[in-house]
C-alpha cells in the first residue's frame, strides 16, 4: 500500500496537466503558498521526505484545493504515546498565526520606540510584553505539533517528520526571536 501511494503521487507529479503546480495556478493564495514553500520538484519526483517516511502520518490530499480542513487535529502515534497533530489550515492554527502577525507588527513598532527613546515598558505595557513573549514560546510548541504540506500534494502528519523539518528550518530562528531579552536585561540590572 505504501509503494502504491508513492507511485500514485509520482504519476500525478510527472503528468503535466494534473500536476500539483497546475492545480493551484488559478488560486492566488495557494499559488503563493506553493511557490514560496511547497513547489513541486522540477524533475517530477516526490521529495525525499515522502520517500523515507512510512505510511503512518502521510495522507494523499483527498480534498479540493483551498478547501478548509474540517478536523482541527488528529491523534498520531509518536513513540509509545499518541499526540495531537493540528492541520495547518484548521481555524485554530490560522487564528493563532494571525494573532502572531498582530504581535509581530506591534513589536516592529514598539521595540524601536523603546530603544531610541529609552522608554521601558511598565504597567499594562509590561503585561502585554509578557503575554507576547509567552505567545511566541507556545508558538514553538504548537509548531512541533502542526502538520505541513509537502510539495503542495501531501499532508504530512507524522510527529517525527514534523519535528525533523522544524529543526532543519525555523526552530533556531524562533528560539532566538523568542528570548525575552527585555526581561533578562531588567533582571540583570536590578541584581545587586
Short mmCIF file of C-alpha atoms in Angstrom, two decimals:
data_model
loop_
_atom_site.label_atom_id
_atom_site.label_comp_id
_atom_site.label_asym_id
_atom_site.label_seq_id
_atom_site.Cartn_x
_atom_site.Cartn_y
_atom_site.Cartn_z
CA UNK A 1 0.00 0.00 0.00
CA UNK A 2 2.85 2.38 0.80
CA UNK A 3 4.53 1.83 -2.59
CA UNK A 4 1.25 2.24 -4.42
CA UNK A 5 0.65 5.53 -2.60
CA UNK A 6 4.07 6.82 -3.65
CA UNK A 7 3.64 5.64 -7.24
CA UNK A 8 0.26 7.40 -7.45
CA UNK A 9 1.87 10.57 -6.16
CA UNK A 10 4.78 10.27 -8.59
CA UNK A 11 2.40 9.76 -11.52
CA UNK A 12 0.47 12.89 -10.55
CA UNK A 13 3.70 14.87 -10.30
CA UNK A 14 5.03 13.65 -13.63
CA UNK A 15 1.84 14.33 -15.60
CA UNK A 16 1.79 17.87 -16.92
CA UNK A 17 -1.94 18.52 -16.90
CA UNK A 18 -2.80 17.34 -13.35
CA UNK A 19 0.37 18.30 -11.57
CA UNK A 20 0.01 19.97 -8.19
CA UNK A 21 1.67 23.05 -9.67
CA UNK A 22 -1.03 23.41 -12.34
CA UNK A 23 -3.84 22.62 -9.89
CA UNK A 24 -3.11 25.74 -7.85
CA UNK A 25 -2.31 28.16 -10.67
CA UNK A 26 -5.86 29.52 -10.65
CA UNK A 27 -5.92 30.10 -6.87
CA UNK A 28 -3.64 33.05 -5.98
CA UNK A 29 -3.46 32.18 -2.27
CA UNK A 30 -2.48 28.57 -2.89
CA UNK A 31 -0.17 29.67 -5.68
CA UNK A 32 1.70 31.90 -3.23
CA UNK A 33 1.97 29.11 -0.65
CA UNK A 34 3.14 26.56 -3.20
CA UNK A 35 5.55 29.00 -4.81
CA UNK A 36 7.11 30.08 -1.54
CA UNK A 37 7.38 26.79 0.28
CA UNK A 38 5.95 23.73 -1.40
CA UNK A 39 6.77 23.87 -5.12
CA UNK A 40 6.97 20.55 -6.93
CA UNK A 41 10.47 19.45 -7.82
CA UNK A 42 11.36 20.27 -11.41
CA UNK A 43 12.26 16.69 -12.28
CA UNK A 44 8.78 15.42 -11.35
CA UNK A 45 9.88 13.34 -8.36
CA UNK A 46 8.36 13.23 -4.91
CA UNK A 47 10.54 14.93 -2.33
CA UNK A 48 12.92 12.96 -0.14
CA UNK A 49 10.72 13.20 2.97
CA UNK A 50 7.98 11.17 1.30
CA UNK A 51 10.40 8.53 0.09
CA UNK A 52 11.90 7.99 3.54
CA UNK A 53 8.72 8.14 5.58
CA UNK A 54 6.41 5.31 6.46
CA UNK A 55 2.74 5.24 5.54
CA UNK A 56 1.90 6.41 9.06
CA UNK A 57 1.47 10.15 9.03
CA UNK A 58 1.24 10.53 5.25
CA UNK A 59 -2.11 11.08 3.60
CA UNK A 60 -2.74 11.84 -0.05
CA UNK A 61 -4.69 15.05 -0.40
CA UNK A 62 -8.29 13.99 -0.97
CA UNK A 63 -9.83 17.41 -0.59
CA UNK A 64 -10.05 20.17 -3.16
CA UNK A 65 -7.51 22.94 -3.49
CA UNK A 66 -8.18 25.64 -0.93
CA UNK A 67 -10.89 23.65 0.82
CA UNK A 68 -10.53 24.15 4.60
CA UNK A 69 -9.68 21.25 6.85
CA UNK A 70 -12.79 20.03 8.67
CA UNK A 71 -10.95 18.41 11.59
CA UNK A 72 -8.75 20.63 13.77
CA UNK A 73 -6.41 17.83 14.86
CA UNK A 74 -5.92 14.09 14.83
CA UNK A 75 -4.14 11.83 17.29
CA UNK A 76 -0.92 10.44 15.81
CA UNK A 77 1.48 7.88 17.27
CA UNK A 78 4.80 9.30 18.46
CA UNK A 79 6.86 6.57 20.06
CA UNK A 80 4.73 4.98 22.78
CA UNK A 81 2.20 7.80 23.10
CA UNK A 82 -0.35 9.48 20.89
CA UNK A 83 -0.01 13.23 20.39
CA UNK A 84 -2.35 15.73 18.74
CA UNK A 85 -1.28 16.90 15.29
CA UNK A 86 -3.06 20.01 14.04
CA UNK A 87 -3.97 20.53 10.41
CA UNK A 88 -2.07 23.55 9.04
CA UNK A 89 -5.26 25.08 7.63
CA UNK A 90 -7.64 24.47 10.55
CA UNK A 91 -9.34 27.52 12.05
CA UNK A 92 -7.35 27.32 15.30
CA UNK A 93 -3.92 27.32 13.58
CA UNK A 94 -4.94 30.07 11.16
CA UNK A 95 -6.28 32.23 14.02
CA UNK A 96 -3.15 31.56 16.08
CA UNK A 97 -0.95 32.59 13.16
CA UNK A 98 -2.93 35.79 12.55
CA UNK A 99 -2.56 36.69 16.23
CA UNK A 100 1.19 36.18 15.83
CA UNK A 101 1.19 38.58 12.87
CA UNK A 102 -0.53 41.22 15.02
CA UNK A 103 2.08 40.70 17.76
CA UNK A 104 4.91 40.97 15.22
CA UNK A 105 3.57 44.28 13.91
CA UNK A 106 3.26 45.55 17.47
CA UNK A 107 6.86 44.56 18.21
CA UNK A 108 8.08 46.16 14.98
CA UNK A 109 6.63 49.47 16.13
CA UNK A 110 7.25 49.39 19.88
CA UNK A 111 10.78 47.93 20.09
CA UNK A 112 12.46 50.75 18.09
CA UNK A 113 10.42 53.31 20.05
CA UNK A 114 11.56 51.89 23.39
CA UNK A 115 15.16 51.62 22.25
CA UNK A 116 15.54 55.11 20.75
CA UNK A 117 13.54 56.98 23.39
CA UNK A 118 14.77 54.89 26.32
CA UNK A 119 11.17 54.16 27.33
CA UNK A 120 10.95 50.89 29.30
CA UNK A 121 7.68 49.04 29.44
CA UNK A 122 5.75 49.42 32.67
CA UNK A 123 2.27 48.60 33.95
CA UNK A 124 -0.09 47.31 31.25
CA UNK A 125 2.60 47.56 28.59
CA UNK A 126 4.80 45.23 30.64
CA UNK A 127 1.94 42.74 30.90
CA UNK A 128 1.44 42.92 27.13
CA UNK A 129 5.15 42.29 26.59
CA UNK A 130 4.99 39.25 28.87
CA UNK A 131 1.92 37.97 27.00
CA UNK A 132 3.69 38.35 23.66
CA UNK A 133 6.79 36.52 24.90
CA UNK A 134 4.66 33.68 26.28
CA UNK A 135 2.75 33.54 22.98
CA UNK A 136 5.94 33.06 20.96
CA UNK A 137 7.21 30.37 23.34
CA UNK A 138 3.92 28.50 22.97
CA UNK A 139 4.13 29.02 19.22
CA UNK A 140 7.32 26.94 19.17
CA UNK A 141 5.48 24.11 20.92
CA UNK A 142 2.44 24.40 18.62
CA UNK A 143 4.64 24.33 15.53
CA UNK A 144 6.06 20.98 16.70
CA UNK A 145 2.50 19.62 16.58
CA UNK A 146 1.28 21.19 13.33
CA UNK A 147 1.32 19.16 10.14
CA UNK A 148 2.58 20.58 6.88
CA UNK A 149 2.02 20.22 3.17
CA UNK A 150 4.84 18.54 1.33
CA UNK A 151 5.18 19.62 -2.28
CA UNK A 152 1.65 21.01 -2.19
CA UNK A 153 0.30 17.50 -2.60
CA UNK A 154 0.51 15.57 0.65
CA UNK A 155 -0.39 16.41 4.23
CA UNK A 156 2.43 15.21 6.49
CA UNK A 157 1.13 14.38 9.98
CA UNK A 158 3.96 12.25 11.32
CA UNK A 159 5.24 13.89 14.54
CA UNK A 160 8.76 12.68 13.78
CA UNK A 161 8.80 14.25 10.32
CA UNK A 162 7.22 17.47 11.62
CA UNK A 163 9.87 17.87 14.33
CA UNK A 164 12.67 16.96 11.91
CA UNK A 165 11.55 19.55 9.36
CA UNK A 166 11.05 22.24 12.02
CA UNK A 167 14.50 21.58 13.48
CA UNK A 168 16.04 21.95 10.00
CA UNK A 169 14.19 25.15 9.14
CA UNK A 170 12.77 27.64 11.67
CA UNK A 171 13.49 26.28 15.16
CA UNK A 172 16.77 28.11 15.76
CA UNK A 173 15.34 31.39 14.43
CA UNK A 174 12.18 31.00 16.53
CA UNK A 175 14.16 30.21 19.69
CA UNK A 176 16.41 33.23 19.16
CA UNK A 177 13.46 35.54 18.47
CA UNK A 178 11.53 34.22 21.46
CA UNK A 179 14.18 35.02 24.04
CA UNK A 180 12.76 37.61 26.45
CA UNK A 181 15.76 39.94 26.16
CA UNK A 182 13.92 42.82 27.88
CA UNK A 183 13.30 40.74 30.98
CA UNK A 184 16.80 39.31 31.07
CA UNK A 185 18.22 42.85 30.96
CA UNK A 186 15.72 44.03 33.56
CA UNK A 187 16.68 41.22 35.94
CA UNK A 188 20.40 41.69 35.36
CA UNK A 189 20.16 45.46 36.01
CA UNK A 190 18.17 45.02 39.22
CA UNK A 191 20.50 42.35 40.62
CA UNK A 192 22.96 43.62 43.27
#
